Amino acid sequence: MELVPAPSGPITLMRKFVSKVKPQRLLGFTLIELLIVIVILGLLLSLVAPAMFSKVGSSQRKTASAQMQMFSTALDTYRLDVGGYPKTLAELRSGTEAGWDGPYLPRELPSDPWGNPYVYSAANDNPAKPYFLKSYGKDGREGGDGDNEDIVFQ
Protein backbone atom coordinates (compact mmCIF):
# COMPACT_ATOMS: atom_id res chain seq x y z
CA MET A 1 0.00 0.00 0.00
CA GLU A 2 1.31 3.29 -1.04
CA LEU A 3 0.63 6.64 0.67
CA VAL A 4 -0.58 9.33 -1.65
CA PRO A 5 -0.29 12.94 -0.58
CA ALA A 6 -3.55 14.86 -0.21
CA PRO A 7 -4.47 17.03 -3.16
CA SER A 8 -3.43 20.62 -2.68
CA GLY A 9 -5.93 22.37 -4.87
CA PRO A 10 -7.78 25.60 -4.24
CA ILE A 11 -10.45 23.95 -2.08
CA THR A 12 -7.91 22.58 0.37
CA LEU A 13 -6.14 25.96 0.63
CA MET A 14 -9.45 27.69 1.18
CA ARG A 15 -10.35 25.34 4.04
CA LYS A 16 -7.04 25.98 5.71
CA PHE A 17 -7.47 29.75 5.33
CA VAL A 18 -11.04 29.82 6.59
CA SER A 19 -10.21 27.73 9.60
CA LYS A 20 -7.46 30.14 10.68
CA VAL A 21 -9.55 33.30 10.36
CA LYS A 22 -11.41 34.22 13.51
CA PRO A 23 -14.70 36.07 13.20
CA GLN A 24 -14.21 39.78 13.92
CA ARG A 25 -16.69 42.34 15.14
CA LEU A 26 -17.79 44.67 12.37
CA LEU A 27 -16.39 48.16 12.80
CA GLY A 28 -18.87 51.04 13.03
CA PHE A 29 -21.07 53.01 15.39
CA THR A 30 -24.01 51.64 17.28
CA LEU A 31 -27.37 53.36 17.30
CA ILE A 32 -26.86 54.44 20.92
CA GLU A 33 -23.53 56.10 20.08
CA LEU A 34 -25.11 57.99 17.18
CA LEU A 35 -28.02 59.15 19.35
CA ILE A 36 -25.63 60.43 22.04
CA VAL A 37 -23.68 62.44 19.44
CA ILE A 38 -26.91 63.91 18.02
CA VAL A 39 -28.09 64.93 21.51
CA ILE A 40 -24.74 66.60 22.26
CA LEU A 41 -24.82 68.51 18.97
CA GLY A 42 -28.38 69.62 19.68
CA LEU A 43 -27.39 70.94 23.10
CA LEU A 44 -24.45 72.85 21.64
CA LEU A 45 -26.64 74.38 18.94
CA SER A 46 -29.25 75.44 21.49
CA LEU A 47 -26.54 77.32 23.38
CA VAL A 48 -24.78 78.88 20.39
CA ALA A 49 -27.72 79.72 18.08
CA PRO A 50 -29.28 82.51 20.22
CA ALA A 51 -25.93 84.26 20.51
CA MET A 52 -25.39 84.07 16.74
CA PHE A 53 -28.88 85.29 15.83
CA SER A 54 -28.53 88.29 18.13
CA LYS A 55 -25.47 89.31 16.09
CA VAL A 56 -27.50 89.49 12.86
CA GLY A 57 -29.38 92.60 13.98
CA SER A 58 -26.26 94.42 15.11
CA SER A 59 -24.43 93.56 11.89
CA GLN A 60 -27.31 94.96 9.82
CA ARG A 61 -27.19 98.19 11.83
CA LYS A 62 -23.42 98.40 11.28
CA THR A 63 -23.92 97.81 7.55
CA ALA A 64 -26.44 100.66 7.40
CA SER A 65 -23.99 102.98 9.19
CA ALA A 66 -21.18 102.00 6.81
CA GLN A 67 -23.37 102.62 3.76
CA MET A 68 -24.38 106.03 5.10
CA GLN A 69 -20.69 106.86 5.61
CA MET A 70 -20.12 105.94 1.95
CA PHE A 71 -23.01 108.24 0.96
CA SER A 72 -21.48 111.02 3.06
CA THR A 73 -18.16 110.74 1.25
CA ALA A 74 -19.89 110.73 -2.14
CA LEU A 75 -22.07 113.71 -1.14
CA ASP A 76 -19.05 115.73 -0.01
CA THR A 77 -17.19 114.93 -3.26
CA TYR A 78 -20.27 115.97 -5.24
CA ARG A 79 -20.41 119.26 -3.31
CA LEU A 80 -16.73 119.95 -4.07
CA ASP A 81 -17.27 119.38 -7.80
CA VAL A 82 -20.67 121.01 -8.30
CA GLY A 83 -20.76 123.58 -5.51
CA GLY A 84 -23.74 122.22 -3.58
CA TYR A 85 -25.40 119.03 -2.45
CA PRO A 86 -27.70 117.08 -4.79
CA LYS A 87 -31.48 117.17 -4.40
CA THR A 88 -31.67 113.34 -4.41
CA LEU A 89 -29.20 110.50 -3.87
CA ALA A 90 -29.81 109.32 -7.45
CA GLU A 91 -27.89 112.38 -8.69
CA LEU A 92 -24.74 110.77 -7.31
CA ARG A 93 -24.95 108.19 -10.14
CA SER A 94 -26.00 110.47 -12.98
CA GLY A 95 -26.19 114.22 -13.06
CA THR A 96 -26.46 117.13 -15.45
CA GLU A 97 -25.11 119.87 -13.20
CA ALA A 98 -22.16 121.95 -14.35
CA GLY A 99 -18.96 120.52 -12.91
CA TRP A 100 -20.46 117.06 -12.37
CA ASP A 101 -17.57 114.58 -12.51
CA GLY A 102 -19.28 111.38 -11.42
CA PRO A 103 -20.56 108.84 -10.91
CA TYR A 104 -19.79 109.30 -7.23
CA LEU A 105 -21.00 105.83 -6.23
CA PRO A 106 -19.31 102.75 -7.76
CA ARG A 107 -22.60 100.82 -8.17
CA GLU A 108 -26.31 101.44 -8.19
CA LEU A 109 -27.81 103.18 -5.18
CA PRO A 110 -28.10 100.50 -2.46
CA SER A 111 -31.09 100.00 -0.22
CA ASP A 112 -30.61 99.67 3.52
CA PRO A 113 -29.97 96.12 4.86
CA TRP A 114 -33.72 95.58 5.27
CA GLY A 115 -34.50 96.50 1.64
CA ASN A 116 -35.87 99.99 2.32
CA PRO A 117 -34.62 103.17 0.66
CA TYR A 118 -32.50 105.60 2.66
CA VAL A 119 -34.06 108.93 3.58
CA TYR A 120 -32.08 111.92 2.29
CA SER A 121 -32.77 115.63 2.42
CA ALA A 122 -30.43 118.42 1.35
CA ALA A 123 -32.68 121.15 2.78
CA ASN A 124 -31.21 121.61 6.23
CA ASP A 125 -30.92 124.97 8.00
CA ASN A 126 -27.95 123.89 10.12
CA PRO A 127 -24.67 124.75 8.29
CA ALA A 128 -22.76 122.22 10.42
CA LYS A 129 -25.06 119.48 9.07
CA PRO A 130 -25.99 120.53 5.52
CA TYR A 131 -27.92 117.34 4.74
CA PHE A 132 -29.99 114.72 6.52
CA LEU A 133 -29.39 110.99 5.98
CA LYS A 134 -31.36 108.26 7.74
CA SER A 135 -32.54 104.63 7.67
CA TYR A 136 -35.84 103.75 9.34
CA GLY A 137 -34.55 100.35 10.51
CA LYS A 138 -36.12 96.93 10.14
CA ASP A 139 -39.77 98.01 10.19
CA GLY A 140 -39.26 100.75 7.55
CA ARG A 141 -41.23 103.27 9.65
CA GLU A 142 -40.06 106.25 11.63
CA GLY A 143 -39.31 105.58 15.31
CA GLY A 144 -39.05 102.24 17.02
CA ASP A 145 -36.82 100.33 19.41
CA GLY A 146 -34.18 97.64 18.97
CA ASP A 147 -33.86 96.53 15.33
CA ASN A 148 -36.71 98.88 14.40
CA GLU A 149 -34.87 101.92 15.74
CA ASP A 150 -33.98 104.63 13.22
CA ILE A 151 -30.33 105.02 12.25
CA VAL A 152 -29.38 108.65 11.66
CA PHE A 153 -26.09 109.66 10.09
CA GLN A 154 -24.30 112.11 12.38
XYZ file of N, CA and C in Angstrom:
462
model
N 0.820 -1.160 0.000
C 0.000 0.000 0.000
C 0.876 1.239 0.000
N 0.490 2.100 -0.845
C 1.312 3.288 -1.041
C 0.562 4.520 -0.528
N 1.252 5.406 0.163
C 0.633 6.642 0.667
C 0.671 7.717 -0.409
N -0.481 8.260 -0.641
C -0.582 9.325 -1.652
C -0.828 10.640 -0.914
N -0.060 11.649 -1.252
C -0.289 12.943 -0.577
C -1.660 13.513 -0.922
N -2.221 14.253 -0.002
C -3.547 14.859 -0.214
C -3.446 15.911 -1.306
N -4.505 16.026 -2.088
C -4.466 17.031 -3.159
C -4.374 18.436 -2.562
N -3.609 19.264 -3.190
C -3.432 20.625 -2.679
C -4.031 21.633 -3.654
N -5.240 21.456 -3.960
C -5.928 22.367 -4.874
C -6.503 23.570 -4.135
N -7.231 24.386 -4.843
C -7.785 25.602 -4.240
C -8.758 25.328 -3.113
N -9.473 24.247 -3.133
C -10.446 23.946 -2.082
C -9.728 23.661 -0.783
N -8.650 22.899 -0.846
C -7.908 22.577 0.367
C -7.294 23.832 0.954
N -6.732 24.708 0.138
C -6.144 25.959 0.634
C -7.215 26.846 1.262
N -8.375 26.866 0.661
C -9.452 27.685 1.177
C -9.888 27.192 2.544
N -9.956 25.884 2.740
C -10.354 25.343 4.036
C -9.340 25.707 5.103
N -8.077 25.627 4.755
C -7.044 25.978 5.715
C -7.142 27.455 6.093
N -7.382 28.305 5.080
C -7.466 29.747 5.326
C -8.678 30.099 6.179
N -9.813 29.549 5.863
C -11.039 29.825 6.591
C -10.931 29.353 8.026
N -10.310 28.242 8.241
C -10.214 27.725 9.602
C -9.313 28.578 10.474
N -8.359 29.307 9.890
C -7.457 30.139 10.675
C -8.024 31.528 10.950
N -8.987 31.967 10.184
C -9.552 33.300 10.356
C -10.610 33.259 11.451
N -10.435 34.138 12.425
C -11.413 34.216 13.511
C -12.450 35.278 13.160
N -13.690 35.050 13.499
C -14.703 36.068 13.198
C -14.409 37.345 13.983
N -14.458 38.486 13.282
C -14.209 39.780 13.920
C -15.506 40.557 14.011
N -15.534 41.448 14.977
C -16.689 42.335 15.140
C -16.634 43.378 14.030
N -17.752 43.650 13.420
C -17.794 44.667 12.373
C -17.541 46.033 12.983
N -16.711 46.829 12.298
C -16.392 48.158 12.804
C -17.492 49.134 12.400
N -17.829 50.055 13.286
C -18.865 51.040 13.025
C -19.430 51.564 14.322
N -20.445 52.416 14.214
C -21.069 53.011 15.391
C -22.393 52.321 15.660
N -22.718 52.205 16.917
C -24.010 51.643 17.284
C -25.047 52.757 17.268
N -26.279 52.387 17.302
C -27.366 53.362 17.303
C -27.301 54.242 18.553
N -26.962 53.681 19.660
C -26.856 54.443 20.918
C -25.772 55.508 20.793
N -24.620 55.135 20.246
C -23.531 56.100 20.081
C -23.951 57.252 19.176
N -24.637 56.942 18.093
C -25.108 57.993 17.180
C -26.120 58.907 17.867
N -27.021 58.343 18.645
C -28.015 59.150 19.350
C -27.356 60.077 20.371
N -26.340 59.597 21.059
C -25.630 60.432 22.037
C -24.956 61.606 21.337
N -24.327 61.366 20.196
C -23.683 62.444 19.444
C -24.716 63.459 18.970
N -25.852 63.009 18.492
C -26.906 63.915 18.024
C -27.431 64.763 19.172
N -27.617 64.177 20.336
C -28.090 64.932 21.506
C -27.062 65.985 21.910
N -25.786 65.631 21.904
C -24.737 66.599 22.264
C -24.700 67.754 21.263
N -24.796 67.451 19.977
C -24.824 68.513 18.969
C -26.045 69.404 19.136
N -27.173 68.826 19.447
C -28.384 69.616 19.682
C -28.236 70.564 20.857
N -27.623 70.080 21.925
C -27.391 70.935 23.096
C -26.449 72.082 22.765
N -25.387 71.785 22.030
C -24.452 72.848 21.640
C -25.131 73.892 20.762
N -25.945 73.443 19.810
C -26.645 74.383 18.942
C -27.640 75.240 19.717
N -28.286 74.661 20.711
C -29.247 75.442 21.493
C -28.556 76.508 22.326
N -27.294 76.305 22.641
C -26.541 77.315 23.383
C -25.933 78.378 22.467
N -25.486 77.978 21.288
C -24.778 78.884 20.391
C -25.732 79.679 19.505
N -26.821 79.081 19.043
C -27.719 79.723 18.083
C -28.271 81.059 18.568
N -28.764 81.194 19.802
C -29.279 82.507 20.215
C -28.216 83.603 20.186
N -27.000 83.262 20.546
C -25.926 84.260 20.508
C -25.636 84.687 19.072
N -25.678 83.748 18.142
C -25.390 84.073 16.744
C -26.515 84.889 16.123
N -27.770 84.555 16.417
C -28.881 85.288 15.831
C -28.985 86.699 16.389
N -28.511 86.924 17.592
C -28.531 88.288 18.131
C -27.508 89.158 17.417
N -26.493 88.552 16.824
C -25.471 89.306 16.091
C -25.980 89.772 14.734
N -26.988 89.118 14.182
C -27.496 89.485 12.860
C -28.038 90.907 12.882
N -28.816 91.254 13.893
C -29.381 92.597 13.983
C -28.312 93.663 14.114
N -27.315 93.416 14.942
C -26.264 94.415 15.112
C -25.416 94.544 13.851
N -25.212 93.459 13.119
C -24.434 93.557 11.887
C -25.202 94.323 10.816
N -26.521 94.188 10.778
C -27.313 94.961 9.823
C -27.260 96.447 10.157
N -27.284 96.777 11.419
C -27.189 98.187 11.826
C -25.813 98.756 11.471
N -24.764 97.958 11.647
C -23.417 98.400 11.280
C -23.288 98.568 9.770
N -23.925 97.693 9.012
C -23.916 97.808 7.555
C -24.599 99.096 7.117
N -25.728 99.414 7.725
C -26.436 100.657 7.396
C -25.556 101.868 7.708
N -24.883 101.860 8.833
C -23.993 102.976 9.190
C -22.845 103.103 8.197
N -22.278 101.976 7.777
C -21.175 102.003 6.810
C -21.647 102.521 5.456
N -22.842 102.121 5.035
C -23.372 102.621 3.760
C -23.641 104.117 3.830
N -24.139 104.591 4.969
C -24.385 106.028 5.098
C -23.069 106.807 5.118
N -22.017 106.225 5.662
C -20.689 106.856 5.610
C -20.221 106.957 4.166
N -20.469 105.918 3.366
C -20.125 105.942 1.949
C -20.909 107.042 1.230
N -22.208 107.162 1.544
C -23.009 108.245 0.965
C -22.441 109.612 1.338
N -22.022 109.749 2.583
C -21.484 111.018 3.058
C -20.245 111.414 2.266
N -19.363 110.463 2.030
C -18.155 110.741 1.245
C -18.523 111.131 -0.181
N -19.461 110.412 -0.779
C -19.894 110.725 -2.142
C -20.576 112.092 -2.193
N -21.396 112.408 -1.178
C -22.070 113.708 -1.138
C -21.069 114.853 -1.008
N -20.055 114.687 -0.177
C -19.045 115.729 -0.014
C -18.223 115.918 -1.287
N -17.914 114.827 -1.983
C -17.189 114.930 -3.256
C -18.050 115.634 -4.296
N -19.331 115.315 -4.330
C -20.275 115.975 -5.240
C -20.298 117.479 -4.958
N -20.368 117.839 -3.680
C -20.412 119.258 -3.315
C -19.145 119.981 -3.763
N -17.985 119.329 -3.630
C -16.731 119.947 -4.065
C -16.711 120.183 -5.576
N -17.270 119.255 -6.343
C -17.266 119.381 -7.800
C -18.325 120.349 -8.306
N -19.525 120.261 -7.763
C -20.674 121.011 -8.296
C -20.894 122.328 -7.553
N -20.563 122.365 -6.284
C -20.764 123.580 -5.511
C -21.934 123.509 -4.547
N -22.621 122.412 -4.508
C -23.739 122.224 -3.581
C -24.097 120.744 -3.517
N -24.991 120.422 -2.610
C -25.399 119.028 -2.447
C -26.532 118.701 -3.415
N -26.633 117.457 -3.858
C -27.704 117.080 -4.794
C -29.073 117.091 -4.111
N -30.118 117.194 -4.938
C -31.481 117.167 -4.401
C -31.881 115.749 -3.994
N -31.375 114.743 -4.720
C -31.666 113.342 -4.410
C -30.364 112.535 -4.463
N -30.379 111.369 -3.838
C -29.202 110.503 -3.868
C -28.949 109.936 -5.264
N -29.967 109.848 -6.089
C -29.812 109.317 -7.447
C -28.887 110.199 -8.286
N -28.775 111.481 -7.941
C -27.892 112.377 -8.692
C -26.422 112.045 -8.474
N -26.118 111.205 -7.505
C -24.737 110.770 -7.311
C -24.303 109.795 -8.410
N -25.257 109.139 -9.061
C -24.954 108.194 -10.144
C -25.007 108.853 -11.511
N -25.907 109.778 -11.694
C -26.003 110.471 -12.981
C -26.494 111.882 -12.714
N -25.809 112.835 -13.285
C -26.188 114.224 -13.063
C -25.941 115.066 -14.291
N -26.604 116.217 -14.324
C -26.460 117.134 -15.451
C -25.943 118.496 -14.999
N -25.602 118.610 -13.742
C -25.110 119.875 -13.200
C -23.753 120.222 -13.798
N -23.470 121.502 -13.885
C -22.159 121.949 -14.354
C -21.104 121.549 -13.326
N -20.021 120.965 -13.800
C -18.962 120.525 -12.907
C -19.117 119.095 -12.419
N -20.219 118.445 -12.801
C -20.456 117.063 -12.371
C -19.366 116.178 -12.945
N -18.683 115.426 -12.089
C -17.570 114.578 -12.507
C -17.760 113.175 -11.934
N -18.962 112.669 -12.048
C -19.284 111.381 -11.425
C -19.184 110.241 -12.388
N -19.712 109.122 -12.056
C -20.562 108.842 -10.905
C -19.765 108.796 -9.594
N -20.420 109.199 -8.536
C -19.792 109.297 -7.232
C -19.982 108.034 -6.392
N -20.821 107.151 -6.867
C -20.998 105.833 -6.231
C -20.571 104.768 -7.240
N -19.822 103.749 -6.814
C -19.312 102.748 -7.761
C -20.392 101.858 -8.376
N -21.508 101.676 -7.677
C -22.599 100.825 -8.166
C -23.918 101.567 -8.005
N -24.980 100.863 -8.357
C -26.311 101.445 -8.187
C -26.561 101.794 -6.731
N -27.469 102.701 -6.525
C -27.808 103.176 -5.179
C -28.336 102.008 -4.343
N -27.638 101.647 -3.254
C -28.095 100.499 -2.461
C -29.269 100.861 -1.552
N -30.047 99.854 -1.236
C -31.086 99.997 -0.217
C -30.443 99.701 1.128
N -31.151 100.021 2.209
C -30.612 99.674 3.522
C -30.658 98.147 3.683
N -30.029 97.588 4.713
C -29.965 96.123 4.860
C -31.317 95.432 4.938
N -32.378 96.162 5.182
C -33.717 95.579 5.273
C -34.500 95.774 3.976
N -33.856 96.327 2.942
C -34.496 96.496 1.644
C -35.273 97.783 1.475
N -35.157 98.709 2.408
C -35.873 99.988 2.324
C -34.933 101.070 1.800
N -35.486 102.080 1.132
C -34.616 103.169 0.661
C -34.158 104.047 1.826
N -32.987 104.640 1.667
C -32.499 105.595 2.658
C -33.250 106.909 2.502
N -33.390 107.629 3.597
C -34.063 108.926 3.583
C -32.977 109.993 3.504
N -33.074 110.869 2.493
C -32.075 111.918 2.295
C -32.786 113.239 2.055
N -32.250 114.286 2.649
C -32.767 115.628 2.415
C -31.593 116.601 2.450
N -31.507 117.429 1.409
C -30.433 118.421 1.353
C -30.878 119.738 1.962
N -32.148 119.894 2.223
C -32.678 121.151 2.779
C -32.547 121.105 4.292
N -31.432 121.588 4.796
C -31.207 121.606 6.226
C -30.701 122.991 6.594
N -31.271 123.599 7.617
C -30.916 124.969 8.000
C -29.619 125.037 8.787
N -29.151 123.912 9.307
C -27.946 123.892 10.120
C -26.719 123.798 9.205
N -25.839 124.816 9.179
C -24.674 124.750 8.295
C -23.674 123.671 8.710
N -23.666 123.278 9.978
C -22.762 122.224 10.416
C -23.209 120.857 9.890
N -24.516 120.719 9.628
C -25.060 119.483 9.066
C -25.904 119.868 7.852
N -25.268 120.013 6.693
C -25.985 120.532 5.517
C -26.953 119.550 4.867
N -26.961 118.306 5.277
C -27.923 117.337 4.736
C -28.326 116.368 5.833
N -29.408 115.653 5.559
C -29.990 114.721 6.519
C -30.019 113.347 5.859
N -29.449 112.334 6.520
C -29.387 110.987 5.978
C -29.809 110.011 7.063
N -30.756 109.104 6.712
C -31.360 108.263 7.741
C -31.883 106.958 7.152
N -31.883 105.891 7.991
C -32.542 104.628 7.670
C -33.587 104.395 8.759
N -34.765 103.956 8.363
C -35.839 103.746 9.338
C -35.709 102.433 10.100
N -34.727 101.607 9.790
C -34.555 100.347 10.507
C -35.359 99.223 9.898
N -35.500 98.153 10.645
C -36.119 96.928 10.135
C -37.572 97.113 9.723
N -38.344 97.876 10.496
C -39.771 98.014 10.188
C -40.056 98.990 9.051
N -39.063 99.806 8.655
C -39.263 100.746 7.550
C -40.131 101.931 7.907
N -40.412 102.131 9.203
C -41.227 103.267 9.649
C -40.432 104.103 10.638
N -40.756 105.347 10.735
C -40.058 106.252 11.635
C -40.284 105.836 13.087
N -39.228 105.952 13.893
C -39.307 105.582 15.305
C -39.084 104.091 15.495
N -39.196 103.658 16.722
C -39.053 102.237 17.021
C -37.914 101.978 17.990
N -37.857 100.751 18.469
C -36.825 100.326 19.410
C -36.120 99.088 18.862
N -34.922 98.834 19.360
C -34.182 97.636 18.966
C -33.826 97.667 17.492
N -34.146 96.587 16.768
C -33.857 96.525 15.332
C -34.710 97.505 14.532
N -35.832 97.935 15.090
C -36.708 98.880 14.404
C -36.305 100.331 14.615
N -35.290 100.554 15.421
C -34.866 101.920 15.737
C -34.245 102.587 14.507
N -34.527 103.869 14.340
C -33.984 104.633 13.225
C -32.471 104.800 13.385
N -31.777 104.788 12.253
C -30.334 105.019 12.252
C -30.103 106.337 11.522
N -29.586 107.310 12.233
C -29.381 108.649 11.661
C -27.885 108.876 11.513
N -27.490 109.366 10.315
C -26.091 109.658 10.089
C -25.745 110.959 10.809
N -24.717 110.924 11.620
C -24.298 112.114 12.378
C -23.043 112.695 11.792
